[in-house]
Amino acid sequence: MSETTTAQATCWCCGNEFAERDLVRLGSHPEVGVCFQCARFLRRRAAEREDQQRVSAAARLRAAVRTSRAWVITHGWHRLPLVGPILRRIDRHLP
Ligand SMILES: [Zn+2]
């Protein structure tokens, strides 16, 4: 009888435990892994910084979307059945 164990690793961003398959490792520092949710968060932060450095019409549009998103979350509307999935969809597709 074989026992299968799933190794757990800690996300270096949020500190939660995840299965190895649910982490993304850094190229030059494979000891560092972040979960998918934190990877999306870091992507969003990087895009925000990039937009601040190179202002364009698209950057202003993304900033407006980010501001709206933050406003919705501040009011707790992201927990509503329809709004939450829409915000997650925007997160996945916002350049
Ligand atoms: Zn995380």
PDB file of N, CA and C and ligand atoms in Angstrom:
ATOM      1  N   MET A   1       0.840  -1.181   0.000  1.00  0.00           N
ATOM      2  CA  MET A   1       0.000   0.000   0.000  1.00  0.00           C
ATOM      3  C   MET A   1       0.879   1.234   0.000  1.00  0.00           C
ATOM      4  N   SER A   2       0.672   2.089  -0.956  1.00  0.00           N
ATOM      5  CA  SER A   2       1.493   3.296  -1.016  1.00  0.00           C
ATOM      6  C   SER A   2       0.712   4.486  -0.471  1.00  0.00           C
ATOM      7  N   GLU A   3       1.461   5.350   0.162  1.00  0.00           N
ATOM      8  CA  GLU A   3       0.853   6.559   0.720  1.00  0.00           C
ATOM      9  C   GLU A   3       1.323   7.749  -0.106  1.00  0.00           C
ATOM     10  N   THR A   4       0.395   8.527  -0.570  1.00  0.00           N
ATOM     11  CA  THR A   4       0.768   9.719  -1.336  1.00  0.00           C
ATOM     12  C   THR A   4       0.679  10.933  -0.431  1.00  0.00           C
ATOM     13  N   THR A   5       1.744  11.689  -0.431  1.00  0.00           N
ATOM     14  CA  THR A   5       1.756  12.919   0.361  1.00  0.00           C
ATOM     15  C   THR A   5       1.934  14.092  -0.582  1.00  0.00           C
ATOM     16  N   THR A   6       1.263  15.148  -0.274  1.00  0.00           N
ATOM     17  CA  THR A   6       1.380  16.355  -1.068  1.00  0.00           C
ATOM     18  C   THR A   6       2.214  17.346  -0.287  1.00  0.00           C
ATOM     19  N   ALA A   7       3.383  17.672  -0.828  1.00  0.00           N
ATOM     20  CA  ALA A   7       4.261  18.613  -0.157  1.00  0.00           C
ATOM     21  C   ALA A   7       3.627  19.997  -0.177  1.00  0.00           C
ATOM     22  N   GLN A   8       3.662  20.643   0.940  1.00  0.00           N
ATOM     23  CA  GLN A   8       3.125  21.993   1.053  1.00  0.00           C
ATOM     24  C   GLN A   8       4.295  22.968   1.083  1.00  0.00           C
ATOM     25  N   ALA A   9       4.104  24.086   0.443  1.00  0.00           N
ATOM     26  CA  ALA A   9       5.117  25.136   0.444  1.00  0.00           C
ATOM     27  C   ALA A   9       4.428  26.452   0.792  1.00  0.00           C
ATOM     28  N   THR A  10       5.202  27.367   1.297  1.00  0.00           N
ATOM     29  CA  THR A  10       4.663  28.656   1.724  1.00  0.00           C
ATOM     30  C   THR A  10       4.842  29.698   0.628  1.00  0.00           C
ATOM     31  N   CYS A  11       3.774  30.452   0.375  1.00  0.00           N
ATOM     32  CA  CYS A  11       3.858  31.568  -0.563  1.00  0.00           C
ATOM     33  C   CYS A  11       4.687  32.670   0.091  1.00  0.00           C
ATOM     34  N   TRP A  12       5.658  33.189  -0.637  1.00  0.00           N
ATOM     35  CA  TRP A  12       6.532  34.221  -0.090  1.00  0.00           C
ATOM     36  C   TRP A  12       5.851  35.577  -0.026  1.00  0.00           C
ATOM     37  N   CYS A  13       4.660  35.692  -0.567  1.00  0.00           N
ATOM     38  CA  CYS A  13       3.948  36.973  -0.549  1.00  0.00           C
ATOM     39  C   CYS A  13       2.919  37.007   0.578  1.00  0.00           C
ATOM     40  N   CYS A  14       1.969  36.069   0.573  1.00  0.00           N
ATOM     41  CA  CYS A  14       0.882  36.099   1.563  1.00  0.00           C
ATOM     42  C   CYS A  14       1.166  35.220   2.771  1.00  0.00           C
ATOM     43  N   GLY A  15       2.110  34.294   2.655  1.00  0.00           N
ATOM     44  CA  GLY A  15       2.472  33.432   3.777  1.00  0.00           C
ATOM     45  C   GLY A  15       1.576  32.219   3.958  1.00  0.00           C
ATOM     46  N   ASN A  16       0.610  32.015   3.089  1.00  0.00           N
ATOM     47  CA  ASN A  16      -0.263  30.843   3.196  1.00  0.00           C
ATOM     48  C   ASN A  16       0.413  29.613   2.603  1.00  0.00           C
ATOM     49  N   GLU A  17      -0.069  28.438   3.015  1.00  0.00           N
ATOM     50  CA  GLU A  17       0.474  27.167   2.543  1.00  0.00           C
ATOM     51  C   GLU A  17      -0.262  26.708   1.281  1.00  0.00           C
ATOM     52  N   PHE A  18       0.508  26.201   0.320  1.00  0.00           N
ATOM     53  CA  PHE A  18      -0.073  25.720  -0.939  1.00  0.00           C
ATOM     54  C   PHE A  18       0.649  24.449  -1.361  1.00  0.00           C
ATOM     55  N   ALA A  19      -0.021  23.659  -2.182  1.00  0.00           N
ATOM     56  CA  ALA A  19       0.636  22.535  -2.833  1.00  0.00           C
ATOM     57  C   ALA A  19       1.624  23.109  -3.847  1.00  0.00           C
ATOM     58  N   GLU A  20       2.698  22.384  -4.095  1.00  0.00           N
ATOM     59  CA  GLU A  20       3.734  22.870  -5.011  1.00  0.00           C
ATOM     60  C   GLU A  20       3.160  23.223  -6.380  1.00  0.00           C
ATOM     61  N   ARG A  21       2.177  22.456  -6.835  1.00  0.00           N
ATOM     62  CA  ARG A  21       1.586  22.724  -8.163  1.00  0.00           C
ATOM     63  C   ARG A  21       0.830  24.046  -8.218  1.00  0.00           C
ATOM     64  N   ASP A  22       0.525  24.634  -7.063  1.00  0.00           N
ATOM     65  CA  ASP A  22      -0.225  25.887  -7.004  1.00  0.00           C
ATOM     66  C   ASP A  22       0.664  27.099  -6.765  1.00  0.00           C
ATOM     67  N   LEU A  23       1.976  26.938  -6.927  1.00  0.00           N
ATOM     68  CA  LEU A  23       2.921  28.039  -6.765  1.00  0.00           C
ATOM     69  C   LEU A  23       3.667  28.304  -8.061  1.00  0.00           C
ATOM     70  N   VAL A  24       4.082  29.554  -8.244  1.00  0.00           N
ATOM     71  CA  VAL A  24       4.920  29.953  -9.377  1.00  0.00           C
ATOM     72  C   VAL A  24       6.286  30.299  -8.797  1.00  0.00           C
ATOM     73  N   ARG A  25       7.339  29.708  -9.366  1.00  0.00           N
ATOM     74  CA  ARG A  25       8.704  29.931  -8.857  1.00  0.00           C
ATOM     75  C   ARG A  25       9.417  30.993  -9.681  1.00  0.00           C
ATOM     76  N   LEU A  26      10.280  31.782  -9.019  1.00  0.00           N
ATOM     77  CA  LEU A  26      11.078  32.782  -9.721  1.00  0.00           C
ATOM     78  C   LEU A  26      12.199  32.090 -10.481  1.00  0.00           C
ATOM     79  N   GLY A  27      12.571  32.663 -11.619  1.00  0.00           N
ATOM     80  CA  GLY A  27      13.577  32.041 -12.475  1.00  0.00           C
ATOM     81  C   GLY A  27      14.946  31.927 -11.833  1.00  0.00           C
ATOM     82  N   SER A  28      15.509  33.028 -11.371  1.00  0.00           N
ATOM     83  CA  SER A  28      16.866  33.015 -10.817  1.00  0.00           C
ATOM     84  C   SER A  28      16.897  32.619  -9.347  1.00  0.00           C
ATOM     85  N   HIS A  29      15.724  32.628  -8.706  1.00  0.00           N
ATOM     86  CA  HIS A  29      15.632  32.244  -7.286  1.00  0.00           C
ATOM     87  C   HIS A  29      14.480  31.258  -7.117  1.00  0.00           C
ATOM     88  N   PRO A  30      14.697  30.010  -7.527  1.00  0.00           N
ATOM     89  CA  PRO A  30      13.609  29.025  -7.462  1.00  0.00           C
ATOM     90  C   PRO A  30      13.148  28.714  -6.040  1.00  0.00           C
ATOM     91  N   GLU A  31      13.906  29.151  -5.052  1.00  0.00           N
ATOM     92  CA  GLU A  31      13.461  28.940  -3.671  1.00  0.00           C
ATOM     93  C   GLU A  31      12.268  29.836  -3.331  1.00  0.00           C
ATOM     94  N   VAL A  32      12.058  30.877  -4.156  1.00  0.00           N
ATOM     95  CA  VAL A  32      10.952  31.800  -3.927  1.00  0.00           C
ATOM     96  C   VAL A  32       9.763  31.383  -4.784  1.00  0.00           C
ATOM     97  N   GLY A  33       8.641  31.152  -4.124  1.00  0.00           N
ATOM     98  CA  GLY A  33       7.411  30.800  -4.828  1.00  0.00           C
ATOM     99  C   GLY A  33       6.265  31.664  -4.342  1.00  0.00           C
ATOM    100  N   VAL A  34       5.397  32.044  -5.266  1.00  0.00           N
ATOM    101  CA  VAL A  34       4.202  32.802  -4.903  1.00  0.00           C
ATOM    102  C   VAL A  34       2.984  32.071  -5.457  1.00  0.00           C
ATOM    103  N   CYS A  35       1.862  32.214  -4.764  1.00  0.00           N
ATOM    104  CA  CYS A  35       0.626  31.568  -5.208  1.00  0.00           C
ATOM    105  C   CYS A  35       0.067  32.331  -6.412  1.00  0.00           C
ATOM    106  N   PHE A  36      -0.892  31.726  -7.072  1.00  0.00           N
ATOM    107  CA  PHE A  36      -1.464  32.342  -8.276  1.00  0.00           C
ATOM    108  C   PHE A  36      -2.109  33.686  -7.959  1.00  0.00           C
ATOM    109  N   GLN A  37      -2.796  33.763  -6.839  1.00  0.00           N
ATOM    110  CA  GLN A  37      -3.474  35.012  -6.480  1.00  0.00           C
ATOM    111  C   GLN A  37      -2.446  36.125  -6.246  1.00  0.00           C
ATOM    112  N   CYS A  38      -1.358  35.822  -5.566  1.00  0.00           N
ATOM    113  CA  CYS A  38      -0.320  36.823  -5.332  1.00  0.00           C
ATOM    114  C   CYS A  38       0.412  37.155  -6.631  1.00  0.00           C
ATOM    115  N   ALA A  39       0.588  36.169  -7.513  1.00  0.00           N
ATOM    116  CA  ALA A  39       1.211  36.445  -8.809  1.00  0.00           C
ATOM    117  C   ALA A  39       0.376  37.449  -9.589  1.00  0.00           C
ATOM    118  N   ARG A  40      -0.956  37.297  -9.554  1.00  0.00           N
ATOM    119  CA  ARG A  40      -1.832  38.277 -10.223  1.00  0.00           C
ATOM    120  C   ARG A  40      -1.727  39.644  -9.553  1.00  0.00           C
ATOM    121  N   PHE A  41      -1.641  39.651  -8.218  1.00  0.00           N
ATOM    122  CA  PHE A  41      -1.495  40.900  -7.479  1.00  0.00           C
ATOM    123  C   PHE A  41      -0.192  41.600  -7.884  1.00  0.00           C
ATOM    124  N   LEU A  42       0.897  40.848  -7.950  1.00  0.00           N
ATOM    125  CA  LEU A  42       2.186  41.432  -8.330  1.00  0.00           C
ATOM    126  C   LEU A  42       2.158  41.935  -9.771  1.00  0.00           C
ATOM    127  N   ARG A  43       1.501  41.201 -10.637  1.00  0.00           N
ATOM    128  CA  ARG A  43       1.361  41.639 -12.036  1.00  0.00           C
ATOM    129  C   ARG A  43       0.619  42.972 -12.095  1.00  0.00           C
ATOM    130  N   ARG A  44      -0.449  43.068 -11.311  1.00  0.00           N
ATOM    131  CA  ARG A  44      -1.236  44.307 -11.288  1.00  0.00           C
ATOM    132  C   ARG A  44      -0.394  45.472 -10.756  1.00  0.00           C
ATOM    133  N   ARG A  45       0.385  45.220  -9.714  1.00  0.00           N
ATOM    134  CA  ARG A  45       1.251  46.268  -9.148  1.00  0.00           C
ATOM    135  C   ARG A  45       2.325  46.691 -10.147  1.00  0.00           C
ATOM    136  N   ALA A  46       2.913  45.736 -10.848  1.00  0.00           N
ATOM    137  CA  ALA A  46       3.940  46.044 -11.845  1.00  0.00           C
ATOM    138  C   ALA A  46       3.359  46.881 -12.971  1.00  0.00           C
ATOM    139  N   ALA A  47       2.155  46.520 -13.436  1.00  0.00           N
ATOM    140  CA  ALA A  47       1.516  47.287 -14.513  1.00  0.00           C
ATOM    141  C   ALA A  47       1.207  48.703 -14.050  1.00  0.00           C
ATOM    142  N   GLU A  48       0.799  48.827 -12.793  1.00  0.00           N
ATOM    143  CA  GLU A  48       0.496  50.151 -12.241  1.00  0.00           C
ATOM    144  C   GLU A  48       1.755  51.019 -12.222  1.00  0.00           C
ATOM    145  N   ARG A  49       2.860  50.458 -11.771  1.00  0.00           N
ATOM    146  CA  ARG A  49       4.125  51.205 -11.749  1.00  0.00           C
ATOM    147  C   ARG A  49       4.577  51.584 -13.157  1.00  0.00           C
ATOM    148  N   GLU A  50       4.425  50.644 -14.074  1.00  0.00           N
ATOM    149  CA  GLU A  50       4.812  50.899 -15.455  1.00  0.00           C
ATOM    150  C   GLU A  50       3.960  52.024 -16.043  1.00  0.00           C
ATOM    151  N   ASP A  51       2.664  52.007 -15.755  1.00  0.00           N
ATOM    152  CA  ASP A  51       1.777  53.055 -16.245  1.00  0.00           C
ATOM    153  C   ASP A  51       2.148  54.417 -15.665  1.00  0.00           C
ATOM    154  N   GLN A  52       2.594  54.447 -14.419  1.00  0.00           N
ATOM    155  CA  GLN A  52       2.990  55.714 -13.792  1.00  0.00           C
ATOM    156  C   GLN A  52       4.232  56.299 -14.470  1.00  0.00           C
ATOM    157  N   GLN A  53       5.077  55.420 -14.988  1.00  0.00           N
ATOM    158  CA  GLN A  53       6.310  55.881 -15.618  1.00  0.00           C
ATOM    159  C   GLN A  53       6.107  56.302 -17.071  1.00  0.00           C
ATOM    160  N   ARG A  54       5.147  55.682 -17.749  1.00  0.00           N
ATOM    161  CA  ARG A  54       4.882  55.996 -19.155  1.00  0.00           C
ATOM    162  C   ARG A  54       3.391  56.267 -19.333  1.00  0.00           C
ATOM    163  N   VAL A  55       3.009  57.517 -19.184  1.00  0.00           N
ATOM    164  CA  VAL A  55       1.600  57.881 -19.263  1.00  0.00           C
ATOM    165  C   VAL A  55       1.144  57.866 -20.718  1.00  0.00           C
ATOM    166  N   SER A  56      -0.002  57.240 -20.948  1.00  0.00           N
ATOM    167  CA  SER A  56      -0.611  57.185 -22.282  1.00  0.00           C
ATOM    168  C   SER A  56      -2.119  57.115 -22.085  1.00  0.00           C
ATOM    169  N   ALA A  57      -2.862  57.139 -23.183  1.00  0.00           N
ATOM    170  CA  ALA A  57      -4.322  57.013 -23.084  1.00  0.00           C
ATOM    171  C   ALA A  57      -4.698  55.669 -22.472  1.00  0.00           C
ATOM    172  N   ALA A  58      -4.012  54.610 -22.878  1.00  0.00           N
ATOM    173  CA  ALA A  58      -4.293  53.283 -22.327  1.00  0.00           C
ATOM    174  C   ALA A  58      -3.956  53.233 -20.835  1.00  0.00           C
ATOM    175  N   ALA A  59      -2.855  53.905 -20.455  1.00  0.00           N
ATOM    176  CA  ALA A  59      -2.464  53.927 -19.045  1.00  0.00           C
ATOM    177  C   ALA A  59      -3.516  54.659 -18.215  1.00  0.00           C
ATOM    178  N   ARG A  60      -4.046  55.761 -18.768  1.00  0.00           N
ATOM    179  CA  ARG A  60      -5.101  56.494 -18.048  1.00  0.00           C
ATOM    180  C   ARG A  60      -6.365  55.645 -17.912  1.00  0.00           C
ATOM    181  N   LEU A  61      -6.700  54.889 -18.956  1.00  0.00           N
ATOM    182  CA  LEU A  61      -7.865  54.004 -18.894  1.00  0.00           C
ATOM    183  C   LEU A  61      -7.659  52.926 -17.832  1.00  0.00           C
ATOM    184  N   ARG A  62      -6.467  52.327 -17.814  1.00  0.00           N
ATOM    185  CA  ARG A  62      -6.182  51.299 -16.800  1.00  0.00           C
ATOM    186  C   ARG A  62      -6.225  51.895 -15.401  1.00  0.00           C
ATOM    187  N   ALA A  63      -5.722  53.126 -15.257  1.00  0.00           N
ATOM    188  CA  ALA A  63      -5.768  53.787 -13.944  1.00  0.00           C
ATOM    189  C   ALA A  63      -7.207  54.012 -13.506  1.00  0.00           C
ATOM    190  N   ALA A  64      -8.075  54.392 -14.452  1.00  0.00           N
ATOM    191  CA  ALA A  64      -9.495  54.591 -14.122  1.00  0.00           C
ATOM    192  C   ALA A  64     -10.132  53.266 -13.690  1.00  0.00           C
ATOM    193  N   VAL A  65      -9.787  52.190 -14.379  1.00  0.00           N
ATOM    194  CA  VAL A  65     -10.320  50.874 -14.006  1.00  0.00           C
ATOM    195  C   VAL A  65      -9.819  50.486 -12.619  1.00  0.00           C
ATOM    196  N   ARG A  66      -8.528  50.726 -12.344  1.00  0.00           N
ATOM    197  CA  ARG A  66      -7.974  50.397 -11.024  1.00  0.00           C
ATOM    198  C   ARG A  66      -8.649  51.214  -9.931  1.00  0.00           C
ATOM    199  N   THR A  67      -8.873  52.498 -10.194  1.00  0.00           N
ATOM    200  CA  THR A  67      -9.530  53.347  -9.206  1.00  0.00           C
ATOM    201  C   THR A  67     -10.949  52.858  -8.946  1.00  0.00           C
ATOM    202  N   SER A  68     -11.671  52.517 -10.002  1.00  0.00           N
ATOM    203  CA  SER A  68     -13.035  51.998  -9.850  1.00  0.00           C
ATOM    204  C   SER A  68     -13.024  50.690  -9.071  1.00  0.00           C
ATOM    205  N   ARG A  69     -12.064  49.831  -9.399  1.00  0.00           N
ATOM    206  CA  ARG A  69     -11.951  48.544  -8.715  1.00  0.00           C
ATOM    207  C   ARG A  69     -11.722  48.760  -7.225  1.00  0.00           C
ATOM    208  N   ALA A  70     -10.794  49.660  -6.884  1.00  0.00           N
ATOM    209  CA  ALA A  70     -10.506  49.946  -5.476  1.00  0.00           C
ATOM    210  C   ALA A  70     -11.740  50.515  -4.774  1.00  0.00           C
ATOM    211  N   TRP A  71     -12.485  51.357  -5.466  1.00  0.00           N
ATOM    212  CA  TRP A  71     -13.693  51.945  -4.886  1.00  0.00           C
ATOM    213  C   TRP A  71     -14.731  50.865  -4.587  1.00  0.00           C
ATOM    214  N   VAL A  72     -14.909  49.929  -5.532  1.00  0.00           N
ATOM    215  CA  VAL A  72     -15.862  48.827  -5.343  1.00  0.00           C
ATOM    216  C   VAL A  72     -15.442  47.971  -4.154  1.00  0.00           C
ATOM    217  N   ILE A  73     -14.154  47.676  -4.051  1.00  0.00           N
ATOM    218  CA  ILE A  73     -13.668  46.831  -2.954  1.00  0.00           C
ATOM    219  C   ILE A  73     -13.809  47.565  -1.623  1.00  0.00           C
ATOM    220  N   THR A  74     -13.538  48.874  -1.607  1.00  0.00           N
ATOM    221  CA  THR A  74     -13.681  49.651  -0.380  1.00  0.00           C
ATOM    222  C   THR A  74     -15.107  49.574   0.155  1.00  0.00           C
ATOM    223  N   HIS A  75     -16.069  49.536  -0.737  1.00  0.00           N
ATOM    224  CA  HIS A  75     -17.464  49.466  -0.325  1.00  0.00           C
ATOM    225  C   HIS A  75     -17.958  48.027  -0.113  1.00  0.00           C
ATOM    226  N   GLY A  76     -17.074  47.048  -0.298  1.00  0.00           N
ATOM    227  CA  GLY A  76     -17.435  45.657  -0.060  1.00  0.00           C
ATOM    228  C   GLY A  76     -18.318  45.048  -1.125  1.00  0.00           C
ATOM    229  N   TRP A  77     -18.465  45.722  -2.246  1.00  0.00           N
ATOM    230  CA  TRP A  77     -19.344  45.209  -3.297  1.00  0.00           C
ATOM    231  C   TRP A  77     -18.743  44.015  -4.025  1.00  0.00           C
ATOM    232  N   HIS A  78     -17.431  43.805  -3.879  1.00  0.00           N
ATOM    233  CA  HIS A  78     -16.799  42.663  -4.545  1.00  0.00           C
ATOM    234  C   HIS A  78     -17.305  41.336  -3.991  1.00  0.00           C
ATOM    235  N   ARG A  79     -17.993  41.376  -2.849  1.00  0.00           N
ATOM    236  CA  ARG A  79     -18.546  40.143  -2.263  1.00  0.00           C
ATOM    237  C   ARG A  79     -19.918  39.816  -2.840  1.00  0.00           C
ATOM    238  N   LEU A  80     -20.478  40.698  -3.606  1.00  0.00           N
ATOM    239  CA  LEU A  80     -21.784  40.439  -4.221  1.00  0.00           C
ATOM    240  C   LEU A  80     -21.635  39.363  -5.295  1.00  0.00           C
ATOM    241  N   PRO A  81     -22.682  38.561  -5.495  1.00  0.00           N
ATOM    242  CA  PRO A  81     -22.577  37.414  -6.408  1.00  0.00           C
ATOM    243  C   PRO A  81     -22.167  37.770  -7.839  1.00  0.00           C
ATOM    244  N   LEU A  82     -22.569  38.890  -8.349  1.00  0.00           N
ATOM    245  CA  LEU A  82     -22.254  39.222  -9.739  1.00  0.00           C
ATOM    246  C   LEU A  82     -20.992  40.070  -9.855  1.00  0.00           C
ATOM    247  N   VAL A  83     -20.773  40.974  -8.912  1.00  0.00           N
ATOM    248  CA  VAL A  83     -19.664  41.932  -9.015  1.00  0.00           C
ATOM    249  C   VAL A  83     -18.311  41.243  -8.846  1.00  0.00           C
ATOM    250  N   GLY A  84     -18.197  40.337  -7.872  1.00  0.00           N
ATOM    251  CA  GLY A  84     -16.923  39.647  -7.614  1.00  0.00           C
ATOM    252  C   GLY A  84     -16.385  38.934  -8.848  1.00  0.00           C
ATOM    253  N   PRO A  85     -17.199  38.087  -9.499  1.00  0.00           N
ATOM    254  CA  PRO A  85     -16.704  37.410 -10.704  1.00  0.00           C
ATOM    255  C   PRO A  85     -16.323  38.387 -11.818  1.00  0.00           C
ATOM    256  N   ILE A  86     -17.062  39.490 -11.941  1.00  0.00           N
ATOM    257  CA  ILE A  86     -16.709  40.478 -12.965  1.00  0.00           C
ATOM    258  C   ILE A  86     -15.354  41.102 -12.657  1.00  0.00           C
ATOM    259  N   LEU A  87     -15.098  41.438 -11.382  1.00  0.00           N
ATOM    260  CA  LEU A  87     -13.797  42.016 -11.014  1.00  0.00           C
ATOM    261  C   LEU A  87     -12.656  41.041 -11.293  1.00  0.00           C
ATOM    262  N   ARG A  88     -12.874  39.762 -10.961  1.00  0.00           N
ATOM    263  CA  ARG A  88     -11.824  38.769 -11.213  1.00  0.00           C
ATOM    264  C   ARG A  88     -11.566  38.627 -12.714  1.00  0.00           C
ATOM    265  N   ARG A  89     -12.627  38.711 -13.494  1.00  0.00           N
ATOM    266  CA  ARG A  89     -12.473  38.625 -14.957  1.00  0.00           C
ATOM    267  C   ARG A  89     -11.679  39.832 -15.475  1.00  0.00           C
ATOM    268  N   ILE A  90     -11.999  41.010 -14.959  1.00  0.00           N
ATOM    269  CA  ILE A  90     -11.252  42.209 -15.355  1.00  0.00           C
ATOM    270  C   ILE A  90      -9.787  42.053 -14.975  1.00  0.00           C
ATOM    271  N   ASP A  91      -9.514  41.510 -13.780  1.00  0.00           N
ATOM    272  CA  ASP A  91      -8.129  41.296 -13.345  1.00  0.00           C
ATOM    273  C   ASP A  91      -7.361  40.408 -14.308  1.00  0.00           C
ATOM    274  N   ARG A  92      -8.034  39.385 -14.804  1.00  0.00           N
ATOM    275  CA  ARG A  92      -7.350  38.445 -15.701  1.00  0.00           C
ATOM    276  C   ARG A  92      -7.062  39.049 -17.065  1.00  0.00           C
ATOM    277  N   HIS A  93      -7.908  39.975 -17.510  1.00  0.00           N
ATOM    278  CA  HIS A  93      -7.780  40.475 -18.882  1.00  0.00           C
ATOM    279  C   HIS A  93      -7.269  41.885 -18.999  1.00  0.00           C
ATOM    280  N   LEU A  94      -7.137  42.605 -17.890  1.00  0.00           N
ATOM    281  CA  LEU A  94      -6.629  43.977 -17.965  1.00  0.00           C
ATOM    282  C   LEU A  94      -5.151  43.930 -18.325  1.00  0.00           C
ATOM    283  N   PRO A  95      -4.786  44.636 -19.388  1.00  0.00           N
ATOM    284  CA  PRO A  95      -3.377  44.582 -19.804  1.00  0.00           C
ATOM    285  C   PRO A  95      -2.449  45.265 -18.817  1.00  0.00           C
TER     286      PRO A  95
HETATM  287 ZN    ZN B   1       0.170  34.176  -1.916  1.00  0.00          ZN
END
